[in-house]
Amino acid sequence: MSQNSLIADPSCMDDFDPNSLLADAALQLILQAIQPTTGFEKVALRSALGRVLCSDVLSKIEVPGHTNAAMDGYALSGIDLPQEGTATLSVIGTAWAGGPFTSAVRPKECVRIMTGAPMPTGTDTVVMQEHAESSDNRIIIDARHKIGQNVRQAGEDIAKGQTVLHSGRRLSPADIGLLASLGVGEVKVFRKIRVAFFSTGDELRSIGEPLDAGSIFDSNRYTLYGMLTRIGSEPVDMGVIKDRREDTFNAFDEAAKCADVVITSGGVSVGEADFVKECLEELGQIKFWKVAMKPGRPLAFGRIGDAWFFGLPGNPVSVMVTFYMFVQPALRRLMGESETSPLLLQAHCESKLRKKAGRTEYQRGILSHDASGRLSVAKTGAQGSGILTSMSQANCFIILPMEAESIEPGAEVTVLPFVAIM
Ligand code: AMP
Ligand code: MG
């Protein structure tokens, strides 16, 4: 792909910067550059929750391990089912889930059986207890039954040797339960990824420090900590770095030595002190991009030493949007996770959304069902890139494509629910 084809088509776009990279193209470039880590470890099943499998898991057993009853009732041979009228069978014993009935069952005989109990030899059908009239060790059944009913066959869920979970899968509670059902107590997972991050800016104060004129509390280190923890990486908080050449240089150097990935916020927009760029150019191979998106236009990506580097914009909402759109997919790839595209939904938009053509916008929305049960979305209010309350109130991004202009209430829009990414 030539660099040119990644650049947006400037025609008919009033707010378009011809040097911007399309959001999709930026993500593709990042994902093409990053390969999964080769490191792995073996962990106990409980510790594997949320980790990414590093090899396929094959079943050594059949599940269920034996053909068994799916209902409480009577196990019998299908041959004894009456075609019409009724049949009478004698009950010769009981089979429990943990206590099989071990003798053979002969014609005109049946066994009282509990759910999960192995089917006794000579039986292939279970008549549920509500469908049998029982008295004096005898049952009477009618003609409504089918041979083989209410029986779970050995191996019907999982065959022996079958691949149950593939390498690259992030393990869910259901997955670790599934592995437990196979008797697997330990699995091979990709090693954890360390991510060092710091904030840049003379105006930033940490919690506990006094707020002097013009200064603000650093919130990006907290949103980053949250997002990095949620995805299962190991966050390393390196604090606030002042806008000074030497501090910046040392921080980049130190971060790259201790982590797989280095993330900074702030200092990548036009007009920022040049030495951030200078340091990065000296220490690594970094590309500075203007991405045709809002919020979050400036983005830097590349390598410092052996670490990947993401330079995110400083505005608190921009940090979160660029993290979810670019950094999170990259980290998931690095962690060994197979390609995962988040679930996008279509919703009825209740708000007027202001937008200019020429950039992809990620507005913050509240997704719910309206009175008629239809999925509907409203914006969270002011959409400025510094307004973190808009992120906090939101439960989805409303993704407005490049070419779209302002949206009138009643239009259909694409939404990305936070449950899919957070
Ligand atoms: P910058 O990209 O450094 O020009 O920052 C853009 C805006 O985001 C400025 O208003 C900064 O004060 C603000 N900002 C930068 N870093 C942070 C941070 N860590 N926490 C909160 N706001 C920040
Ligand atoms: Mg700054």
CSV table of C-alpha atoms and ligand atoms in Angstrom, one decimal:
chain,number,residue,atom,x,y,z
A,1,MET,CA,0.0,0.0,0.0
A,2,SER,CA,1.5,3.4,-0.9
A,3,GLN,CA,1.6,6.1,1.7
A,4,ASN,CA,-0.6,8.1,-0.6
A,5,SER,CA,-3.5,5.7,-0.6
A,6,LEU,CA,-3.7,6.0,3.1
A,7,ILE,CA,-4.3,9.7,3.0
A,8,ALA,CA,-7.9,10.9,2.9
A,9,ASP,CA,-9.4,12.3,-0.3
A,10,PRO,CA,-9.5,16.0,0.2
A,11,SER,CA,-12.2,16.8,-2.3
A,12,CYS,CA,-15.4,18.4,-1.0
A,13,MET,CA,-14.2,18.3,2.6
A,14,ASP,CA,-14.2,21.7,4.2
A,15,ASP,CA,-12.3,20.8,7.4
A,16,PHE,CA,-9.9,18.5,5.9
A,17,ASP,CA,-6.1,18.6,6.3
A,18,PRO,CA,-4.6,16.9,3.3
A,19,ASN,CA,-1.7,15.6,5.4
A,20,SER,CA,-3.9,13.7,7.7
A,21,LEU,CA,-3.9,9.9,7.8
A,22,LEU,CA,-7.3,8.1,7.8
A,23,ALA,CA,-8.1,6.6,11.2
A,24,ASP,CA,-8.5,3.1,9.7
A,25,ALA,CA,-5.2,3.4,7.9
A,26,ALA,CA,-3.4,4.5,11.0
A,27,LEU,CA,-4.7,1.4,12.8
A,28,GLN,CA,-3.7,-0.9,9.9
A,29,LEU,CA,-0.2,0.5,9.9
A,30,ILE,CA,0.1,-0.1,13.7
A,31,LEU,CA,-1.3,-3.6,13.5
A,32,GLN,CA,1.0,-4.5,10.6
A,33,ALA,CA,4.1,-3.4,12.6
A,34,ILE,CA,3.3,-5.2,15.8
A,35,GLN,CA,3.7,-9.0,16.2
A,36,PRO,CA,2.6,-11.1,19.2
A,37,THR,CA,5.1,-11.5,21.9
A,38,THR,CA,7.0,-14.8,21.9
A,39,GLY,CA,7.1,-15.1,25.6
A,40,PHE,CA,4.8,-17.5,27.5
A,41,GLU,CA,4.3,-19.1,30.8
A,42,LYS,CA,2.3,-21.9,32.4
A,43,VAL,CA,-0.3,-20.8,34.9
A,44,ALA,CA,-2.8,-22.5,37.1
A,45,LEU,CA,-6.4,-22.4,35.7
A,46,ARG,CA,-7.8,-19.7,38.0
A,47,SER,CA,-4.8,-17.4,37.2
A,48,ALA,CA,-5.5,-17.9,33.5
A,49,LEU,CA,-8.7,-15.9,33.6
A,50,GLY,CA,-8.4,-12.9,31.2
A,51,ARG,CA,-5.0,-14.2,29.9
A,52,VAL,CA,-4.5,-15.1,26.3
A,53,LEU,CA,-3.9,-18.8,25.4
A,54,CYS,CA,-0.6,-19.5,23.7
A,55,SER,CA,-1.4,-22.9,22.3
A,56,ASP,CA,-4.5,-24.9,21.3
A,57,VAL,CA,-6.1,-27.0,24.0
A,58,LEU,CA,-7.2,-30.4,22.8
A,59,SER,CA,-9.5,-32.6,24.9
A,60,LYS,CA,-8.0,-35.8,26.3
A,61,ILE,CA,-11.5,-37.1,27.2
A,62,GLU,CA,-15.0,-37.2,25.8
A,63,VAL,CA,-17.6,-34.9,27.3
A,64,PRO,CA,-19.9,-36.3,28.6
A,65,GLY,CA,-17.7,-39.2,29.5
A,66,HIS,CA,-20.6,-41.6,29.5
A,67,THR,CA,-24.0,-41.8,27.9
A,68,ASN,CA,-26.4,-40.5,30.6
A,69,ALA,CA,-29.9,-39.5,31.5
A,70,ALA,CA,-30.9,-35.9,30.7
A,71,MET,CA,-34.0,-36.1,32.9
A,72,ASP,CA,-35.2,-37.8,36.1
A,73,GLY,CA,-37.3,-40.8,35.1
A,74,TYR,CA,-37.0,-44.4,33.9
A,75,ALA,CA,-34.3,-45.9,31.8
A,76,LEU,CA,-35.5,-48.6,29.4
A,77,SER,CA,-35.0,-50.1,26.0
A,78,GLY,CA,-36.8,-48.4,23.1
A,79,ILE,CA,-38.0,-51.8,22.0
A,80,ASP,CA,-40.3,-51.8,25.0
A,81,LEU,CA,-42.0,-48.6,24.0
A,82,PRO,CA,-45.6,-49.3,23.0
A,83,GLN,CA,-46.7,-48.4,19.5
A,84,GLU,CA,-50.2,-47.8,20.7
A,85,GLY,CA,-52.0,-48.2,24.0
A,86,THR,CA,-49.8,-48.8,27.1
A,87,ALA,CA,-47.0,-51.0,28.3
A,88,THR,CA,-46.1,-52.2,31.8
A,89,LEU,CA,-42.5,-52.6,32.9
A,90,SER,CA,-41.0,-53.7,36.2
A,91,VAL,CA,-38.6,-51.4,38.0
A,92,ILE,CA,-35.5,-53.4,39.0
A,93,GLY,CA,-33.4,-50.7,40.7
A,94,THR,CA,-32.1,-47.1,40.8
A,95,ALA,CA,-29.3,-45.4,39.0
A,96,TRP,CA,-27.8,-42.2,40.6
A,97,ALA,CA,-25.5,-39.6,39.1
A,98,GLY,CA,-22.7,-40.8,41.4
A,99,GLY,CA,-23.9,-44.4,41.8
A,100,PRO,CA,-24.5,-46.3,38.5
A,101,PHE,CA,-26.8,-49.3,38.2
A,102,THR,CA,-24.4,-52.0,37.2
A,103,SER,CA,-26.5,-55.0,36.3
A,104,ALA,CA,-28.0,-55.5,32.8
A,105,VAL,CA,-31.6,-54.5,32.1
A,106,ARG,CA,-33.6,-57.1,30.3
A,107,PRO,CA,-36.8,-56.8,28.1
A,108,LYS,CA,-39.8,-55.5,30.0
A,109,GLU,CA,-37.6,-54.1,32.7
A,110,CYS,CA,-36.6,-50.6,33.6
A,111,VAL,CA,-34.5,-48.7,36.1
A,112,ARG,CA,-35.4,-45.5,38.0
A,113,ILE,CA,-32.8,-43.0,36.9
A,114,MET,CA,-31.6,-39.6,38.0
A,115,THR,CA,-30.3,-36.8,35.8
A,116,GLY,CA,-26.6,-37.4,34.9
A,117,ALA,CA,-26.6,-41.1,35.9
A,118,PRO,CA,-25.0,-43.4,33.3
A,119,MET,CA,-27.5,-45.3,31.2
A,120,PRO,CA,-27.5,-49.0,32.4
A,121,THR,CA,-26.6,-51.7,29.9
A,122,GLY,CA,-29.6,-52.7,27.9
A,123,THR,CA,-31.2,-49.2,28.0
A,124,ASP,CA,-31.2,-46.4,25.5
A,125,THR,CA,-34.3,-44.3,26.3
A,126,VAL,CA,-35.5,-42.3,29.3
A,127,VAL,CA,-39.2,-41.7,30.0
A,128,MET,CA,-39.5,-38.7,32.3
A,129,GLN,CA,-41.1,-39.4,35.7
A,130,GLU,CA,-44.1,-37.2,35.0
A,131,HIS,CA,-45.0,-39.4,32.0
A,132,ALA,CA,-45.0,-42.7,33.9
A,133,GLU,CA,-47.7,-44.0,36.3
A,134,SER,CA,-45.9,-45.9,39.0
A,135,SER,CA,-47.0,-48.3,41.7
A,136,ASP,CA,-45.6,-51.4,43.3
A,137,ASN,CA,-42.3,-51.5,41.4
A,138,ARG,CA,-44.1,-51.2,38.2
A,139,ILE,CA,-44.6,-48.4,35.7
A,140,ILE,CA,-47.2,-47.9,33.0
A,141,ILE,CA,-46.2,-45.8,30.0
A,142,ASP,CA,-48.2,-44.7,26.9
A,143,ALA,CA,-47.3,-44.4,23.2
A,144,ARG,CA,-46.1,-40.8,23.0
A,145,HIS,CA,-42.4,-41.6,23.5
A,146,LYS,CA,-39.5,-41.9,21.0
A,147,ILE,CA,-36.6,-44.3,21.1
A,148,GLY,CA,-33.4,-42.5,22.4
A,149,GLN,CA,-35.2,-39.6,24.0
A,150,ASN,CA,-33.9,-37.7,27.0
A,151,VAL,CA,-30.4,-39.3,26.7
A,152,ARG,CA,-27.1,-37.4,26.4
A,153,GLN,CA,-24.6,-39.4,24.3
A,154,ALA,CA,-21.0,-39.8,25.4
A,155,GLY,CA,-18.9,-37.3,23.5
A,156,GLU,CA,-21.8,-35.3,22.2
A,157,ASP,CA,-20.4,-32.0,23.6
A,158,ILE,CA,-16.7,-32.7,23.0
A,159,ALA,CA,-15.0,-35.5,21.2
A,160,LYS,CA,-11.7,-37.0,22.4
A,161,GLY,CA,-8.8,-35.1,20.5
A,162,GLN,CA,-11.1,-32.2,19.6
A,163,THR,CA,-9.6,-28.7,19.7
A,164,VAL,CA,-11.7,-27.0,22.4
A,165,LEU,CA,-10.0,-23.6,22.6
A,166,HIS,CA,-7.6,-22.0,20.1
A,167,SER,CA,-4.3,-20.2,20.7
A,168,GLY,CA,-5.0,-16.5,20.8
A,169,ARG,CA,-8.1,-16.7,22.8
A,170,ARG,CA,-8.6,-14.4,25.8
A,171,LEU,CA,-10.0,-16.8,28.5
A,172,SER,CA,-13.5,-16.0,29.9
A,173,PRO,CA,-15.2,-17.5,33.0
A,174,ALA,CA,-16.9,-19.9,30.6
A,175,ASP,CA,-13.6,-20.9,29.1
A,176,ILE,CA,-11.9,-21.7,32.4
A,177,GLY,CA,-15.0,-23.7,33.4
A,178,LEU,CA,-14.8,-25.6,30.1
A,179,LEU,CA,-11.1,-26.4,30.8
A,180,ALA,CA,-12.0,-27.6,34.3
A,181,SER,CA,-14.6,-29.9,32.8
A,182,LEU,CA,-11.8,-31.5,30.8
A,183,GLY,CA,-9.6,-31.9,33.9
A,184,VAL,CA,-7.1,-29.3,32.6
A,185,GLY,CA,-5.5,-27.6,35.7
A,186,GLU,CA,-2.8,-25.6,34.0
A,187,VAL,CA,-2.5,-23.7,30.7
A,188,LYS,CA,0.1,-22.1,28.5
A,189,VAL,CA,-0.6,-18.3,28.1
A,190,PHE,CA,1.3,-15.4,26.6
A,191,ARG,CA,3.4,-13.6,29.1
A,192,LYS,CA,2.1,-10.3,30.6
A,193,ILE,CA,3.0,-7.1,28.8
A,194,ARG,CA,4.6,-4.2,30.8
A,195,VAL,CA,3.4,-0.8,29.8
A,196,ALA,CA,5.2,2.3,31.2
A,197,PHE,CA,3.4,5.6,30.9
A,198,PHE,CA,4.0,9.2,31.9
A,199,SER,CA,2.4,12.6,31.5
A,200,THR,CA,4.2,15.6,30.1
A,201,GLY,CA,3.5,19.2,31.0
A,202,ASP,CA,4.7,22.0,33.4
A,203,GLU,CA,1.1,22.7,34.2
A,204,LEU,CA,0.4,19.2,35.7
A,205,ARG,CA,0.2,18.5,39.4
A,206,SER,CA,-0.2,15.2,41.1
A,207,ILE,CA,-2.9,14.6,43.7
A,208,GLY,CA,-1.9,16.1,47.0
A,209,GLU,CA,0.2,18.9,45.5
A,210,PRO,CA,-1.2,22.5,45.7
A,211,LEU,CA,-2.9,23.8,42.6
A,212,ASP,CA,-1.1,27.1,41.8
A,213,ALA,CA,-2.3,29.6,39.2
A,214,GLY,CA,-2.7,27.9,35.8
A,215,SER,CA,-1.9,24.4,37.0
A,216,ILE,CA,-4.3,21.4,36.8
A,217,PHE,CA,-4.4,17.9,38.3
A,218,ASP,CA,-3.0,15.2,36.1
A,219,SER,CA,-5.9,12.9,35.2
A,220,ASN,CA,-4.4,11.0,32.2
A,221,ARG,CA,-2.2,8.8,34.4
A,222,TYR,CA,-5.4,7.6,36.1
A,223,THR,CA,-7.4,6.9,32.9
A,224,LEU,CA,-4.4,5.2,31.4
A,225,TYR,CA,-3.8,3.1,34.6
A,226,GLY,CA,-7.5,2.0,34.4
A,227,MET,CA,-7.5,1.2,30.7
A,228,LEU,CA,-4.1,-0.7,31.0
A,229,THR,CA,-5.2,-2.7,34.0
A,230,ARG,CA,-8.6,-3.6,32.4
A,231,ILE,CA,-6.9,-5.1,29.4
A,232,GLY,CA,-4.6,-7.2,31.6
A,233,SER,CA,-1.3,-5.5,31.1
A,234,GLU,CA,1.1,-4.6,33.8
A,235,PRO,CA,1.0,-0.8,34.1
A,236,VAL,CA,4.1,1.1,35.3
A,237,ASP,CA,3.3,4.6,36.3
A,238,MET,CA,6.3,6.9,35.8
A,239,GLY,CA,4.7,10.1,36.9
A,240,VAL,CA,4.8,13.6,35.5
A,241,ILE,CA,7.7,14.8,33.4
A,242,LYS,CA,8.3,18.6,33.2
A,243,ASP,CA,8.7,20.2,29.8
A,244,ARG,CA,12.5,20.1,30.0
A,245,ARG,CA,14.8,18.5,27.5
A,246,GLU,CA,16.9,16.5,30.0
A,247,ASP,CA,13.9,15.2,32.0
A,248,THR,CA,12.1,14.2,28.9
A,249,PHE,CA,15.2,12.4,27.5
A,250,ASN,CA,15.8,10.5,30.7
A,251,ALA,CA,12.2,9.5,31.1
A,252,PHE,CA,12.0,8.1,27.6
A,253,ASP,CA,15.2,6.2,28.1
A,254,GLU,CA,14.3,4.8,31.4
A,255,ALA,CA,10.8,3.8,30.3
A,256,ALA,CA,12.0,2.0,27.2
A,257,LYS,CA,14.5,0.0,29.2
A,258,CYS,CA,11.9,-1.4,31.6
A,259,ALA,CA,8.8,-1.9,29.4
A,260,ASP,CA,7.4,-3.5,26.3
A,261,VAL,CA,5.4,-0.4,25.5
A,262,VAL,CA,5.8,3.3,26.4
A,263,ILE,CA,2.9,5.6,26.4
A,264,THR,CA,3.0,9.3,26.9
A,265,SER,CA,0.3,11.9,26.9
A,266,GLY,CA,0.7,15.5,25.9
A,267,GLY,CA,3.5,17.2,24.1
A,268,VAL,CA,2.7,15.9,20.6
A,269,SER,CA,0.6,18.8,19.3
A,270,VAL,CA,2.0,21.6,17.1
A,271,GLY,CA,3.5,24.3,19.3
A,272,GLU,CA,4.7,22.0,22.0
A,273,ALA,CA,8.3,22.4,22.9
A,274,ASP,CA,10.4,20.9,20.1
A,275,PHE,CA,12.6,18.7,22.3
A,276,VAL,CA,9.9,16.0,22.8
A,277,LYS,CA,10.2,15.4,19.1
A,278,GLU,CA,13.9,15.9,19.3
A,279,CYS,CA,14.4,13.3,22.1
A,280,LEU,CA,12.2,10.8,20.3
A,281,GLU,CA,14.1,11.2,17.1
A,282,GLU,CA,17.4,10.8,18.8
A,283,LEU,CA,16.3,7.7,20.9
A,284,GLY,CA,14.1,5.9,18.4
A,285,GLN,CA,12.2,5.7,15.2
A,286,ILE,CA,9.0,7.6,15.6
A,287,LYS,CA,6.4,8.7,13.1
A,288,PHE,CA,4.3,11.7,13.9
A,289,TRP,CA,0.9,11.5,12.4
A,290,LYS,CA,-2.0,13.8,12.1
A,291,VAL,CA,-5.0,11.4,12.0
A,292,ALA,CA,-8.2,12.6,10.4
A,293,MET,CA,-10.2,12.1,13.6
A,294,LYS,CA,-11.8,14.1,16.4
A,295,PRO,CA,-10.9,14.1,19.2
A,296,GLY,CA,-7.3,13.1,19.1
A,297,ARG,CA,-5.7,14.4,15.9
A,298,PRO,CA,-2.0,14.2,16.8
A,299,LEU,CA,-0.6,10.8,17.4
A,300,ALA,CA,3.0,9.5,17.4
A,301,PHE,CA,3.9,5.9,16.9
A,302,GLY,CA,7.1,4.0,16.6
A,303,ARG,CA,9.9,2.4,18.6
A,304,ILE,CA,12.3,3.6,21.3
A,305,GLY,CA,15.0,0.9,21.8
A,306,ASP,CA,13.2,-2.4,22.1
A,307,ALA,CA,9.9,-0.8,23.2
A,308,TRP,CA,6.9,0.2,21.1
A,309,PHE,CA,6.0,3.9,21.6
A,310,PHE,CA,2.6,5.7,21.5
A,311,GLY,CA,2.6,9.4,21.9
A,312,LEU,CA,-1.0,10.4,22.7
A,313,PRO,CA,-2.5,13.9,22.7
A,314,GLY,CA,-2.8,15.6,26.1
A,315,ASN,CA,-6.5,16.3,26.3
A,316,PRO,CA,-8.2,13.9,28.7
A,317,VAL,CA,-10.9,12.7,26.2
A,318,SER,CA,-8.4,12.5,23.4
A,319,VAL,CA,-6.2,10.2,25.4
A,320,MET,CA,-9.1,7.8,26.0
A,321,VAL,CA,-10.3,7.8,22.4
A,322,THR,CA,-6.9,7.3,20.9
A,323,PHE,CA,-6.1,4.6,23.5
A,324,TYR,CA,-9.3,2.6,22.7
A,325,MET,CA,-9.0,3.1,18.9
A,326,PHE,CA,-5.2,2.5,18.4
A,327,VAL,CA,-3.4,1.5,21.5
A,328,GLN,CA,-5.8,-1.1,22.8
A,329,PRO,CA,-5.9,-3.1,19.5
A,330,ALA,CA,-2.1,-2.9,19.4
A,331,LEU,CA,-1.7,-4.2,22.9
A,332,ARG,CA,-4.2,-7.0,22.3
A,333,ARG,CA,-2.1,-8.1,19.3
A,334,LEU,CA,1.1,-7.8,21.3
A,335,MET,CA,-0.5,-9.9,24.0
A,336,GLY,CA,-1.1,-12.7,21.4
A,337,GLU,CA,-4.9,-12.2,21.1
A,338,SER,CA,-6.3,-13.2,17.7
A,339,GLU,CA,-7.9,-10.4,15.7
A,340,THR,CA,-11.0,-9.2,17.4
A,341,SER,CA,-13.3,-6.6,15.9
A,342,PRO,CA,-15.6,-5.1,18.5
A,343,LEU,CA,-19.3,-5.4,18.0
A,344,LEU,CA,-20.7,-2.2,16.4
A,345,LEU,CA,-24.5,-1.5,16.6
A,346,GLN,CA,-26.9,0.7,14.8
A,347,ALA,CA,-29.0,3.0,16.9
A,348,HIS,CA,-31.6,5.7,16.5
A,349,CYS,CA,-30.0,9.0,17.3
A,350,GLU,CA,-32.0,11.3,19.6
A,351,SER,CA,-29.7,14.3,19.5
A,352,LYS,CA,-28.5,16.7,16.9
A,353,LEU,CA,-24.8,16.1,16.5
A,354,ARG,CA,-22.6,18.8,15.1
A,355,LYS,CA,-19.9,17.5,12.8
A,356,LYS,CA,-17.7,18.5,9.9
A,357,ALA,CA,-16.9,16.3,6.9
A,358,GLY,CA,-13.3,15.2,6.5
A,359,ARG,CA,-12.6,13.3,9.8
A,360,THR,CA,-14.0,10.4,11.8
A,361,GLU,CA,-15.6,11.6,15.0
A,362,TYR,CA,-16.0,9.6,18.2
A,363,GLN,CA,-18.7,11.4,20.1
A,364,ARG,CA,-19.8,10.2,23.6
A,365,GLY,CA,-23.2,8.7,23.8
A,366,ILE,CA,-25.7,7.1,26.2
A,367,LEU,CA,-27.2,4.0,24.6
A,368,SER,CA,-30.6,2.8,25.9
A,369,HIS,CA,-33.9,1.3,24.7
A,370,ASP,CA,-36.6,3.9,24.0
A,371,ALA,CA,-40.3,3.3,24.9
A,372,SER,CA,-40.9,1.2,21.8
A,373,GLY,CA,-37.9,-1.0,22.6
A,374,ARG,CA,-35.7,0.4,19.9
A,375,LEU,CA,-32.0,0.9,20.5
A,376,SER,CA,-31.5,4.6,20.8
A,377,VAL,CA,-28.6,6.9,21.6
A,378,ALA,CA,-28.3,10.5,22.9
A,379,LYS,CA,-25.1,12.5,23.2
A,380,THR,CA,-23.7,13.2,26.7
A,381,GLY,CA,-23.7,17.0,26.3
A,382,ALA,CA,-20.8,19.2,25.4
A,383,GLN,CA,-18.3,17.2,23.4
A,384,GLY,CA,-15.1,19.2,24.0
A,385,SER,CA,-11.9,17.0,24.1
A,386,GLY,CA,-11.1,18.3,27.6
A,387,ILE,CA,-14.6,17.4,29.1
A,388,LEU,CA,-13.9,14.2,30.9
A,389,THR,CA,-17.4,14.1,32.4
A,390,SER,CA,-18.7,13.3,28.9
A,391,MET,CA,-16.6,10.1,29.0
A,392,SER,CA,-17.7,9.3,32.5
A,393,GLN,CA,-21.4,9.6,31.7
A,394,ALA,CA,-21.2,7.8,28.4
A,395,ASN,CA,-21.7,4.1,27.8
A,396,CYS,CA,-20.8,4.2,24.1
A,397,PHE,CA,-18.9,6.0,21.4
A,398,ILE,CA,-21.1,7.3,18.5
A,399,ILE,CA,-18.8,6.8,15.5
A,400,LEU,CA,-19.5,9.3,12.7
A,401,PRO,CA,-17.7,8.4,9.5
A,402,MET,CA,-15.3,10.7,7.6
A,403,GLU,CA,-17.7,11.9,5.0
A,404,ALA,CA,-20.6,12.5,7.4
A,405,GLU,CA,-21.8,16.0,8.3
A,406,SER,CA,-24.0,17.1,11.1
A,407,ILE,CA,-26.6,14.6,12.1
A,408,GLU,CA,-30.3,15.5,12.7
A,409,PRO,CA,-32.3,13.8,15.4
A,410,GLY,CA,-34.0,10.6,14.0
A,411,ALA,CA,-31.0,9.5,11.9
A,412,GLU,CA,-29.4,6.0,12.3
A,413,VAL,CA,-25.9,6.1,13.7
A,414,THR,CA,-23.2,3.5,14.4
A,415,VAL,CA,-22.3,3.0,18.1
A,416,LEU,CA,-19.5,1.1,19.8
A,417,PRO,CA,-20.8,0.1,23.3
A,418,PHE,CA,-18.2,0.4,26.0
A,419,VAL,CA,-18.9,-3.2,27.1
A,420,ALA,CA,-17.2,-4.2,23.9
A,421,ILE,CA,-13.9,-2.5,24.6
A,422,MET,CA,-13.7,-1.6,28.3
B,1,AMP,P1,-0.7,19.1,25.1
B,1,AMP,O1,-1.0,18.1,24.1
B,1,AMP,O2,0.4,18.9,26.0
B,1,AMP,O3,-0.7,20.5,24.4
B,1,AMP,O4,-2.0,19.2,26.0
B,1,AMP,C1,-3.3,19.5,25.5
B,1,AMP,C2,-4.2,19.8,26.7
B,1,AMP,O5,-4.4,18.7,27.5
B,1,AMP,C3,-3.7,20.9,27.6
B,1,AMP,O6,-4.8,21.7,28.0
B,1,AMP,C4,-3.1,20.2,28.8
B,1,AMP,O7,-3.1,21.0,29.9
B,1,AMP,C5,-4.1,19.0,28.9
B,1,AMP,N1,-3.3,17.9,29.5
B,1,AMP,C6,-2.2,17.4,29.1
B,1,AMP,N2,-1.8,16.4,29.8
B,1,AMP,C7,-2.7,16.3,30.8
B,1,AMP,C8,-2.9,15.3,31.9
B,1,AMP,N3,-2.0,14.4,32.1
B,1,AMP,N4,-4.0,15.4,32.6
B,1,AMP,C9,-5.0,16.4,32.3
B,1,AMP,N5,-4.9,17.2,31.3
B,1,AMP,C10,-3.8,17.2,30.5
B,2,MG,MG,1.8,19.9,27.1
